[in-house]
Amino acid sequence: MPVKIKLGLSLFVVLVAAIAAYYQHILGHERIQYVVAFLGFFMIFAMWLFPEVKREDTAGGVQRDSTAQ
């Protein structure tokens, strides 16, 4: 995934997680607001930490025909 898309997605997730955590705070759900904030930041961390899966022509020991789709 290109870095520009990762940055945009990260910004969007931070924004949504912050709004959701604030909304949970307004409702009086103290523990849930921290869970929401943690999950938002964990999703961003995981997206940047783990690379994208790239398939090869011989994935799983089976030769794939790249012309047939």
Short mmCIF file of C-alpha atoms in Angstrom, two decimals:
data_model
loop_
_atom_site.label_atom_id
_atom_site.label_comp_id
_atom_site.label_asym_id
_atom_site.label_seq_id
_atom_site.Cartn_x
_atom_site.Cartn_y
_atom_site.Cartn_z
CA MET A 1 0.00 0.00 0.00
CA PRO A 2 1.48 3.39 -0.90
CA VAL A 3 2.62 5.63 1.94
CA LYS A 4 0.19 8.40 0.96
CA ILE A 5 -2.76 6.04 1.36
CA LYS A 6 -1.42 4.73 4.68
CA LEU A 7 -1.04 8.28 5.98
CA GLY A 8 -4.55 9.23 4.91
CA LEU A 9 -6.02 6.07 6.39
CA SER A 10 -4.06 6.60 9.62
CA LEU A 11 -5.36 10.14 9.93
CA PHE A 12 -8.92 8.97 9.31
CA VAL A 13 -8.64 6.20 11.94
CA VAL A 14 -7.21 8.64 14.51
CA LEU A 15 -10.07 11.03 13.84
CA VAL A 16 -12.77 8.36 14.11
CA ALA A 17 -11.21 6.80 17.22
CA ALA A 18 -10.94 10.20 18.92
CA ILE A 19 -14.57 11.06 18.13
CA ALA A 20 -15.77 7.64 19.30
CA ALA A 21 -13.74 7.82 22.53
CA TYR A 22 -15.04 11.32 23.24
CA TYR A 23 -18.61 10.20 22.59
CA GLN A 24 -18.16 7.28 24.99
CA HIS A 25 -16.80 9.73 27.58
CA ILE A 26 -19.88 11.94 27.15
CA LEU A 27 -22.09 8.89 27.70
CA GLY A 28 -20.19 8.06 30.88
CA HIS A 29 -18.60 4.82 29.67
CA GLU A 30 -15.17 5.23 31.23
CA ARG A 31 -13.64 1.85 30.36
CA ILE A 32 -15.07 1.68 26.86
CA GLN A 33 -13.57 5.02 25.88
CA TYR A 34 -10.10 3.65 26.62
CA VAL A 35 -10.84 0.45 24.72
CA VAL A 36 -11.96 2.46 21.68
CA ALA A 37 -8.86 4.67 21.81
CA PHE A 38 -6.56 1.65 22.21
CA LEU A 39 -8.15 -0.21 19.29
CA GLY A 40 -7.83 2.83 17.04
CA PHE A 41 -4.14 3.23 17.76
CA PHE A 42 -3.56 -0.52 17.59
CA MET A 43 -5.09 -0.65 14.10
CA ILE A 44 -2.72 2.08 12.95
CA PHE A 45 0.26 0.37 14.56
CA ALA A 46 -0.60 -2.96 12.93
CA MET A 47 -1.09 -1.38 9.51
CA TRP A 48 2.39 0.16 9.61
CA LEU A 49 4.09 -2.83 11.26
CA PHE A 50 2.89 -5.74 9.15
CA PRO A 51 3.68 -5.70 5.43
CA GLU A 52 1.19 -6.39 2.71
CA VAL A 53 0.92 -9.98 1.50
CA LYS A 54 2.46 -10.38 -1.96
CA ARG A 55 1.63 -13.53 -3.85
CA GLU A 56 4.12 -15.26 -6.06
CA ASP A 57 3.40 -17.40 -9.08
CA THR A 58 4.20 -20.57 -7.13
CA ALA A 59 2.29 -19.88 -3.91
CA GLY A 60 1.49 -23.11 -2.08
CA GLY A 61 3.62 -25.22 -4.40
CA VAL A 62 1.09 -24.98 -7.22
CA GLN A 63 2.16 -23.44 -10.49
CA ARG A 64 -0.25 -20.67 -11.38
CA ASP A 65 -1.07 -19.79 -14.97
CA SER A 66 -0.85 -16.01 -15.14
CA THR A 67 -2.60 -15.82 -18.53
CA ALA A 68 -5.83 -17.59 -17.49
CA GLN A 69 -8.21 -15.48 -15.42
#
